Tab-separated table of C-alpha atoms and ligand atoms in Angstrom:
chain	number	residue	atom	x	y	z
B	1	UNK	CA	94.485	19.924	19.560
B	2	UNK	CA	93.976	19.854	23.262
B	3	UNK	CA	92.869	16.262	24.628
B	4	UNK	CA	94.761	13.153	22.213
B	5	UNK	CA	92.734	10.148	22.359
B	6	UNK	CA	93.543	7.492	24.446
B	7	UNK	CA	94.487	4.043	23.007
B	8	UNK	CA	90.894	2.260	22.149
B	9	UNK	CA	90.932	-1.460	22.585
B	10	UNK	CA	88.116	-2.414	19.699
B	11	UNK	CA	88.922	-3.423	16.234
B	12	UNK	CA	90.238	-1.378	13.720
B	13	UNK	CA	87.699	-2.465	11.232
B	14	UNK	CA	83.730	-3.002	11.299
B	15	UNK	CA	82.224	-6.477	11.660
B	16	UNK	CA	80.667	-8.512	8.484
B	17	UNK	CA	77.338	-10.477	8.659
B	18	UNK	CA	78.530	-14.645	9.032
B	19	UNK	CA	77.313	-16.714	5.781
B	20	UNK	CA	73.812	-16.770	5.057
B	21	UNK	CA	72.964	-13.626	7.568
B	22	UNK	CA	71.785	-10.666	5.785
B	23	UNK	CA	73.221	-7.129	5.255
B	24	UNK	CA	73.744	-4.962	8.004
B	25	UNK	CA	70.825	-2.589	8.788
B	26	UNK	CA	72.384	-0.071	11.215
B	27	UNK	CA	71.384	3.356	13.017
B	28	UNK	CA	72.877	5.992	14.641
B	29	UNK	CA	70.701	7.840	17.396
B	30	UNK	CA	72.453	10.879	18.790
B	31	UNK	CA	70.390	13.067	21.035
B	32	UNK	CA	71.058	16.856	20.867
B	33	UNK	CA	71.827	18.145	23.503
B	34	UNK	CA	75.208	19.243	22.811
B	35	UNK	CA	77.827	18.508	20.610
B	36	UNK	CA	78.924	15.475	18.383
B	37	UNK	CA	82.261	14.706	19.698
B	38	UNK	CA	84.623	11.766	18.894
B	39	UNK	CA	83.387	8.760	20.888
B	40	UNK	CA	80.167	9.834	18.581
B	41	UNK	CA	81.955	9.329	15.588
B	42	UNK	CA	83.211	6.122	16.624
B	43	UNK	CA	79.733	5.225	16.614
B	44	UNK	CA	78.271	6.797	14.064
B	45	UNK	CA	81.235	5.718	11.674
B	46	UNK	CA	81.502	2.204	12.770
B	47	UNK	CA	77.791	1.592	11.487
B	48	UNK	CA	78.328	3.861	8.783
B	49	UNK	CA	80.905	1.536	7.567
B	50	UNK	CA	79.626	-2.054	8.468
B	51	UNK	CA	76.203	-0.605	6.733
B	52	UNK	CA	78.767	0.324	3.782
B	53	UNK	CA	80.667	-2.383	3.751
B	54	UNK	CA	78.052	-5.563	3.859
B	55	UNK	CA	76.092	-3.515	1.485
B	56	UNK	CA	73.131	-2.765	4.182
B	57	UNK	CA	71.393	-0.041	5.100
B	58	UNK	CA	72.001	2.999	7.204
B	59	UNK	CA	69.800	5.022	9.553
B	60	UNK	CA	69.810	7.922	11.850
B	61	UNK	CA	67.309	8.940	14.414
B	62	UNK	CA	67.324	12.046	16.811
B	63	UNK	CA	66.664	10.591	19.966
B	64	UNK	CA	64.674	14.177	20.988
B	65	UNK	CA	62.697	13.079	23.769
B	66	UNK	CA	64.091	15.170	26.851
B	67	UNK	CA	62.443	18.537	26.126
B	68	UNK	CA	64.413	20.577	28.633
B	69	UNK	CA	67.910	19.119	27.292
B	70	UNK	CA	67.284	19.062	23.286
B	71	UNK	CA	67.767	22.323	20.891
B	72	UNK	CA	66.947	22.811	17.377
B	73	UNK	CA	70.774	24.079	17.116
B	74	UNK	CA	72.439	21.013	18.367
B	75	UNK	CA	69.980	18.743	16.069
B	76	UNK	CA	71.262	20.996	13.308
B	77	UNK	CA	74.663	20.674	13.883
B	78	UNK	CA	74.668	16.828	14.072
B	79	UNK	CA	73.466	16.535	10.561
B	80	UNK	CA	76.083	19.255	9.240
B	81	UNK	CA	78.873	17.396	11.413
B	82	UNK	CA	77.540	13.819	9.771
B	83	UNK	CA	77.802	15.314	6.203
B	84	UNK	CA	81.067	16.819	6.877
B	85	UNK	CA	82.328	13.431	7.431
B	86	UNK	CA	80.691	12.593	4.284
B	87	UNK	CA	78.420	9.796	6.293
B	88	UNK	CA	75.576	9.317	4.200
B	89	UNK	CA	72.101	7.811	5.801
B	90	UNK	CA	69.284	5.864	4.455
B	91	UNK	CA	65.639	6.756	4.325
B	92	UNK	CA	64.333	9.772	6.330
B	93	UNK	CA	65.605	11.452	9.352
B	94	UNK	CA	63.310	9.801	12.338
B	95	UNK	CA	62.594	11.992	15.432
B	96	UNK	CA	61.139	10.383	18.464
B	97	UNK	CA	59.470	13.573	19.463
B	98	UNK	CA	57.111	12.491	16.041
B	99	UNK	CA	56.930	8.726	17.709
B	100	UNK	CA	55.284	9.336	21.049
B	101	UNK	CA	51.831	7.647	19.992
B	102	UNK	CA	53.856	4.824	18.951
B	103	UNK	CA	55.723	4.265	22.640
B	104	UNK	CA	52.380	5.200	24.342
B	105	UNK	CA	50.939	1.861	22.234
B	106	UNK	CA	54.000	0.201	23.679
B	107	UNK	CA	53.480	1.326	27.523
B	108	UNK	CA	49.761	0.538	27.194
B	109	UNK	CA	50.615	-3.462	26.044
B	110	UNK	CA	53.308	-3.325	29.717
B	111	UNK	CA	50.269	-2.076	31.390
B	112	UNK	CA	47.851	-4.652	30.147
B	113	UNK	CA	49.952	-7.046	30.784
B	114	UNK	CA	50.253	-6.010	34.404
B	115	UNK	CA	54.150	-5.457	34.495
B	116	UNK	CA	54.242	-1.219	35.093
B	117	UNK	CA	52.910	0.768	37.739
B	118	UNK	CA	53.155	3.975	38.628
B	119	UNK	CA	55.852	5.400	40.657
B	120	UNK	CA	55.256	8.445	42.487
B	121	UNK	CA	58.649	9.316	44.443
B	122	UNK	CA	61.024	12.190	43.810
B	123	UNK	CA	64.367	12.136	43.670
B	124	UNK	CA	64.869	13.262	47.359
B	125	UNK	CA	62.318	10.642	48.554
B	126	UNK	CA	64.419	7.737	46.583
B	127	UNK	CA	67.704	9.098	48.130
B	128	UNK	CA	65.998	8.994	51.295
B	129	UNK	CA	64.687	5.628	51.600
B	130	UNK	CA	68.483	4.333	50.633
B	131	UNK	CA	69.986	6.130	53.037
B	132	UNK	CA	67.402	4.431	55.365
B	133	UNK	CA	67.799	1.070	54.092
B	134	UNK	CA	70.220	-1.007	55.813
B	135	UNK	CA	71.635	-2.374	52.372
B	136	UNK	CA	70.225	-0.755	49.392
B	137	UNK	CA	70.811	-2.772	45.953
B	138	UNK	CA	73.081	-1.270	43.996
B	139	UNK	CA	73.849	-1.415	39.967
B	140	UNK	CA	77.056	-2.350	37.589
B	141	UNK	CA	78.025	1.058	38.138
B	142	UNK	CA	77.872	1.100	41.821
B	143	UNK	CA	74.839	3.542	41.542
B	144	UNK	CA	71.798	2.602	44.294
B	145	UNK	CA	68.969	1.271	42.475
B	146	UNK	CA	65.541	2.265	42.633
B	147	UNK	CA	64.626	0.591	46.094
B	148	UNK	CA	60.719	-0.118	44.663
B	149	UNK	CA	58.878	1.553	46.968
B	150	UNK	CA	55.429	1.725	44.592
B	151	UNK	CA	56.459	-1.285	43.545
B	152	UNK	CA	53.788	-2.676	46.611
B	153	UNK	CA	51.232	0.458	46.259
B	154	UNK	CA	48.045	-0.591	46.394
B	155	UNK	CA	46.132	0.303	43.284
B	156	UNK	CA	43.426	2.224	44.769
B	157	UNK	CA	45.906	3.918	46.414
B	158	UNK	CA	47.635	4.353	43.305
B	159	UNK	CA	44.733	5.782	41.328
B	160	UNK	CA	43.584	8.170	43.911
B	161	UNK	CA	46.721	9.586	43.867
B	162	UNK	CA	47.109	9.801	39.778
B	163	UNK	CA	43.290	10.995	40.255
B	164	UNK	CA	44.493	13.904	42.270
B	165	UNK	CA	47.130	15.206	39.546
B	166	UNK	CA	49.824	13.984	41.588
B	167	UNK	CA	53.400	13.450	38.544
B	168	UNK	CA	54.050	10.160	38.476
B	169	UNK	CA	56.342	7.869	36.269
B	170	UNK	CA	55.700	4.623	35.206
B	171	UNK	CA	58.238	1.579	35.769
B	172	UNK	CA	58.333	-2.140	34.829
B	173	UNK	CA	58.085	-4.019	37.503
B	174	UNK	CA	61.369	-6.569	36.036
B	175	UNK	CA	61.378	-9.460	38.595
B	176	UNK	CA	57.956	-10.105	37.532
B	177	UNK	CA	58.582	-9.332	33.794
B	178	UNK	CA	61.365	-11.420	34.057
B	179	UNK	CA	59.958	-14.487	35.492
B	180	UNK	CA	57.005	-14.120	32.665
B	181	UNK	CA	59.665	-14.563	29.596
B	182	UNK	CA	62.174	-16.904	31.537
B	183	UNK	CA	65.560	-17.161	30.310
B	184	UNK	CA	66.813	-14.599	27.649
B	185	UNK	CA	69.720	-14.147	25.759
B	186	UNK	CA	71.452	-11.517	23.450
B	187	UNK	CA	74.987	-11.227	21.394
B	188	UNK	CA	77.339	-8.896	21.848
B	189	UNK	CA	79.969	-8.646	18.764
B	190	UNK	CA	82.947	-8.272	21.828
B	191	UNK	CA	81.168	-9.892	24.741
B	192	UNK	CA	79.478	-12.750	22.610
B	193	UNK	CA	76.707	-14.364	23.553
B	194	UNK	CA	75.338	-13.298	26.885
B	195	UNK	CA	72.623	-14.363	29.064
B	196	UNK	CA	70.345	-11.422	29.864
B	197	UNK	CA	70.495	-9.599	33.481
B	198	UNK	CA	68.063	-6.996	33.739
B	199	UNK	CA	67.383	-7.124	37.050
B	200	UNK	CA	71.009	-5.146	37.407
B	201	UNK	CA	69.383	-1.666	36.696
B	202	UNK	CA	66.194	-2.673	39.042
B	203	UNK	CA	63.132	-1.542	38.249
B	204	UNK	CA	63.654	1.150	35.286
B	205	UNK	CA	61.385	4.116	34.279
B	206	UNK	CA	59.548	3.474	31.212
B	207	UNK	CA	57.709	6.374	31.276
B	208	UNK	CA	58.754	9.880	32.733
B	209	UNK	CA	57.194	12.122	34.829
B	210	UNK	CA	57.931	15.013	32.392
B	211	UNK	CA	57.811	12.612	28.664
B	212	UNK	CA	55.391	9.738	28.338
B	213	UNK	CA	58.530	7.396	27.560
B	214	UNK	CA	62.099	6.723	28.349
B	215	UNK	CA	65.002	6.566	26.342
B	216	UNK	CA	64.653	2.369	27.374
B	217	UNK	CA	61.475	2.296	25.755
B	218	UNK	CA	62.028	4.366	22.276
B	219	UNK	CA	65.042	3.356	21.526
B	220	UNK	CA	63.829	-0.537	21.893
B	221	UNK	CA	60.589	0.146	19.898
B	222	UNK	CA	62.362	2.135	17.420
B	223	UNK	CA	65.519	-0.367	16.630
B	224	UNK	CA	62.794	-2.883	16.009
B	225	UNK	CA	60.468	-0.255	13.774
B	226	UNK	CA	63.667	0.447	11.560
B	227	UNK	CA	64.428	-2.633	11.529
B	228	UNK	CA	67.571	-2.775	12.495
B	229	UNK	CA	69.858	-5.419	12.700
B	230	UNK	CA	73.430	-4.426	14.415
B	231	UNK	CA	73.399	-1.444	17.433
B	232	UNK	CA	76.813	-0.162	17.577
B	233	UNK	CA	76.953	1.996	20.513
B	234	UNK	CA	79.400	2.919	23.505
B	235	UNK	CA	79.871	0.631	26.739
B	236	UNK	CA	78.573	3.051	28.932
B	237	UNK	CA	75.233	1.518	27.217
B	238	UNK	CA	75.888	-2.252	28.069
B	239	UNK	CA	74.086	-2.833	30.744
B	240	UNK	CA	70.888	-0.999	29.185
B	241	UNK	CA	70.752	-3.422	26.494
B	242	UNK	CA	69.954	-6.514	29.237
B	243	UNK	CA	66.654	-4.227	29.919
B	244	UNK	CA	66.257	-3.909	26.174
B	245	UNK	CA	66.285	-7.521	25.444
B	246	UNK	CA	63.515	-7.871	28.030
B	247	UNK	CA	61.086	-5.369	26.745
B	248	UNK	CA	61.532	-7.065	23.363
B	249	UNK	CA	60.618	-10.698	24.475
B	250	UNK	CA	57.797	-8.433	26.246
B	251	UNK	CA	56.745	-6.681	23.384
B	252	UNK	CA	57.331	-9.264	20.948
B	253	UNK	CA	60.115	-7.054	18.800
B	254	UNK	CA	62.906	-7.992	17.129
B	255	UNK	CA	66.701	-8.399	19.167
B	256	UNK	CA	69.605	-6.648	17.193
B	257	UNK	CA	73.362	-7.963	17.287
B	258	UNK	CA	75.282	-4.882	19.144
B	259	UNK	CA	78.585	-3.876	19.207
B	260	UNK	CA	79.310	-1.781	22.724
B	261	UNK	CA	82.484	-0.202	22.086
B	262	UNK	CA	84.827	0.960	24.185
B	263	UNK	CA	84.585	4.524	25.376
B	264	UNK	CA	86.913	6.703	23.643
B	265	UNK	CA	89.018	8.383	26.380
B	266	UNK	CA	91.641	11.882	26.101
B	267	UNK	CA	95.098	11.725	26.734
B	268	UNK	CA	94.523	12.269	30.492
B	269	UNK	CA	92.065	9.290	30.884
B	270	UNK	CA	89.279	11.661	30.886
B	271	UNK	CA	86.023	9.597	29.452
B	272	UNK	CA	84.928	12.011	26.530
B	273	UNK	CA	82.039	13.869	27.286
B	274	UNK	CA	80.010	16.486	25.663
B	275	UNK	CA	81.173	19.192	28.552
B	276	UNK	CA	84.501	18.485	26.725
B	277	UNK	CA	84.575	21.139	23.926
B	278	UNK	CA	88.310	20.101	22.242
B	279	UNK	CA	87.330	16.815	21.710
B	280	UNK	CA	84.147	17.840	19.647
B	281	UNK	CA	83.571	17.415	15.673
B	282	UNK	CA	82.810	21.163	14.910
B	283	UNK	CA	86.440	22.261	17.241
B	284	UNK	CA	87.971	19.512	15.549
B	285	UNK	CA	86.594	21.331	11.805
B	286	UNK	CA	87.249	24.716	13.551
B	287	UNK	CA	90.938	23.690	13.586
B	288	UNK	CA	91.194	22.369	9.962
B	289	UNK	CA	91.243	19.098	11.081
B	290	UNK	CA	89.640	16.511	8.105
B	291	UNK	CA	87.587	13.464	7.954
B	292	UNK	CA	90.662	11.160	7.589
B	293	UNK	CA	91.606	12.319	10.753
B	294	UNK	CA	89.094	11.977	12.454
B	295	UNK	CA	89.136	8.119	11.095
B	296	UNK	CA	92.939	7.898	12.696
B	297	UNK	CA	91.981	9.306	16.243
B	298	UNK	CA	89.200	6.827	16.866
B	299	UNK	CA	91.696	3.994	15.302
B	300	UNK	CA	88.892	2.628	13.053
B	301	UNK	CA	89.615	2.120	9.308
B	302	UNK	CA	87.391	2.498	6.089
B	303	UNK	CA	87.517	-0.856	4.638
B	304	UNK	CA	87.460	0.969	1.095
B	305	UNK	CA	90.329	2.608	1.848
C	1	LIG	N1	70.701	8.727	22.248
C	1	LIG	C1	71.776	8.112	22.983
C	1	LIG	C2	72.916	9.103	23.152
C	1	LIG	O1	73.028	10.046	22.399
C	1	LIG	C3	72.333	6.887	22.287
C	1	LIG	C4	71.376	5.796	22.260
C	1	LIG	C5	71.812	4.508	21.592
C	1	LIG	O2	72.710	4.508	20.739
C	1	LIG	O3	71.183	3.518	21.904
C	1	LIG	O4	73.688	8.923	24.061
């Protein structure tokens, strides 16, 4: 194989509910748009297991939204990858392309509650007004943030412009969302208990231009709709779940214990990516690898085992 995996910092075995807390209910929520490759499987197998091992419950969702980016193909080959490393789910497979009523509910109770509006800039407009600014805000990844220019659009304004078919996304206005719920925390099985920040990713898109949601929104409404209980997904996500735990105190849903784990890296540093073909499940199959080795690579053990 092309591309060893780097050494990965996390534990080698999956978390157990303390005393008195229930079983695990976990997910995993791939989106196809390529590949399954190994920091996937640390995910998917990690709440495989601690679903396994607490004697909890299992789920997977195909996080289908983005229309131009998904295929039929890649949603296929997740599930044969899944059953080839004999990863089992519970209940039926959930596609948020079948869930968009339920996030427009959700985006209607921001709405009424006065905390979206609609954002009409493009991407070249955004880029513009932050290379005008004289210090544009900027987020944990050193990205510039959304500088809020419809933040302050008047709302007749506003509607004659939605009136005259121009695209528009909708945001959450978070300062004021934030200062409506006050103080919010969430628990992190690495990081521990952590006071929300969601004001780091500024004002995010709840709604696309092209999809009447984002991923923020689905994948907050659907952890909560499946119930689920521990989010195991990679660090790159982090800072995503502060805006999560928002839009549940806003929506009233239900906040998950997550695990972020470390992002598996190849043997030259290289973060794993789906662009990254020897690094994926089906090259891995394609070159006899097995299950159990996949296990090894990503350092994570079966507890059965
Ligand atoms: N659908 C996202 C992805 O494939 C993962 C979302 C999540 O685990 O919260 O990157």
């Amino acid at each position: 194989m092309t591309g060893q995996v780097g050494p990965l910092r996390g534990p080698d075995t999956v978390a157990v509910p303390a005393a008195g807390e229930r079983p695990w209910v976990t997910r995993f929520a791939p989106s196809p748009t390529g590949y399954l490759h190994l920091g996937h499987a640390y995910s998917a197998l990690y709440a495989w297991e601690a679903a396994r091992a607490s004697g909890g419950t299992f789920r997977l969702r195909i996080e289908d939204i983005d229309r131009q980016r998904c295929r039929p193909e890649f949603e296929q080959a997740i599930l044969d990858d899944l059953r080839w490393l004999g990863l089992t789910w519970d209940g039926p497979v959930v596609r948020q392309s079948d869930r968009l009523g339920v996030y427009a509910q959700a985006l209607d109770e921001l709405r009424r509650q006065e905390l979206a509006y609609p954002c009409f800039c493009t991407r070249s407009r955004i880029r513009a007004e932050i290379d005008d600014a004289a210090s544009a805000p900027h987020g944990p990844s050193g990205e510039a943030l959304y500088p809020g220019t419809c933040r302050s659009l008047a709302p007749r304004e506003a509607a004659a412009r939605m009136s005259r078919g121009e695209p528009f996304a909708w945001r959450l206005d978070v300062a004021k969302a934030s200062a409506r719920v006050g103080t919010l925390h969430w628990r992190d099985l690495r990081a521990g208990v952590l006071t929300a920040t969601p004001e780091a990713l500024g004002d995010v898109v709840i709604a696309r231009k092209d999809v009447p949601t984002s991923y923020h929104l689905a994948v907050t409404v659907d952890d909560h709709a499946q119930g689920v209980t521990l989010v195991s997904r990679g660090e790159d996500l982090f800072h995503a779940t502060h805006v999560h735990r928002l839009l549940q105190a806003l929506l009233g849903l239900a906040t998950p214990t997550y695990y972020h784990h470390n992002l598996i890296a190849d043997s030259t540093g290289q973060r794993m990516s789906k662009r990254n073909r020897a690094v994926t499940l089906r090259h891995l199959r394609e070159r006899r690898h097995t299950p159990d080795d996949v296990w090894s690579l990503i350092g994570l053990r079966p507890q059965a085992a």
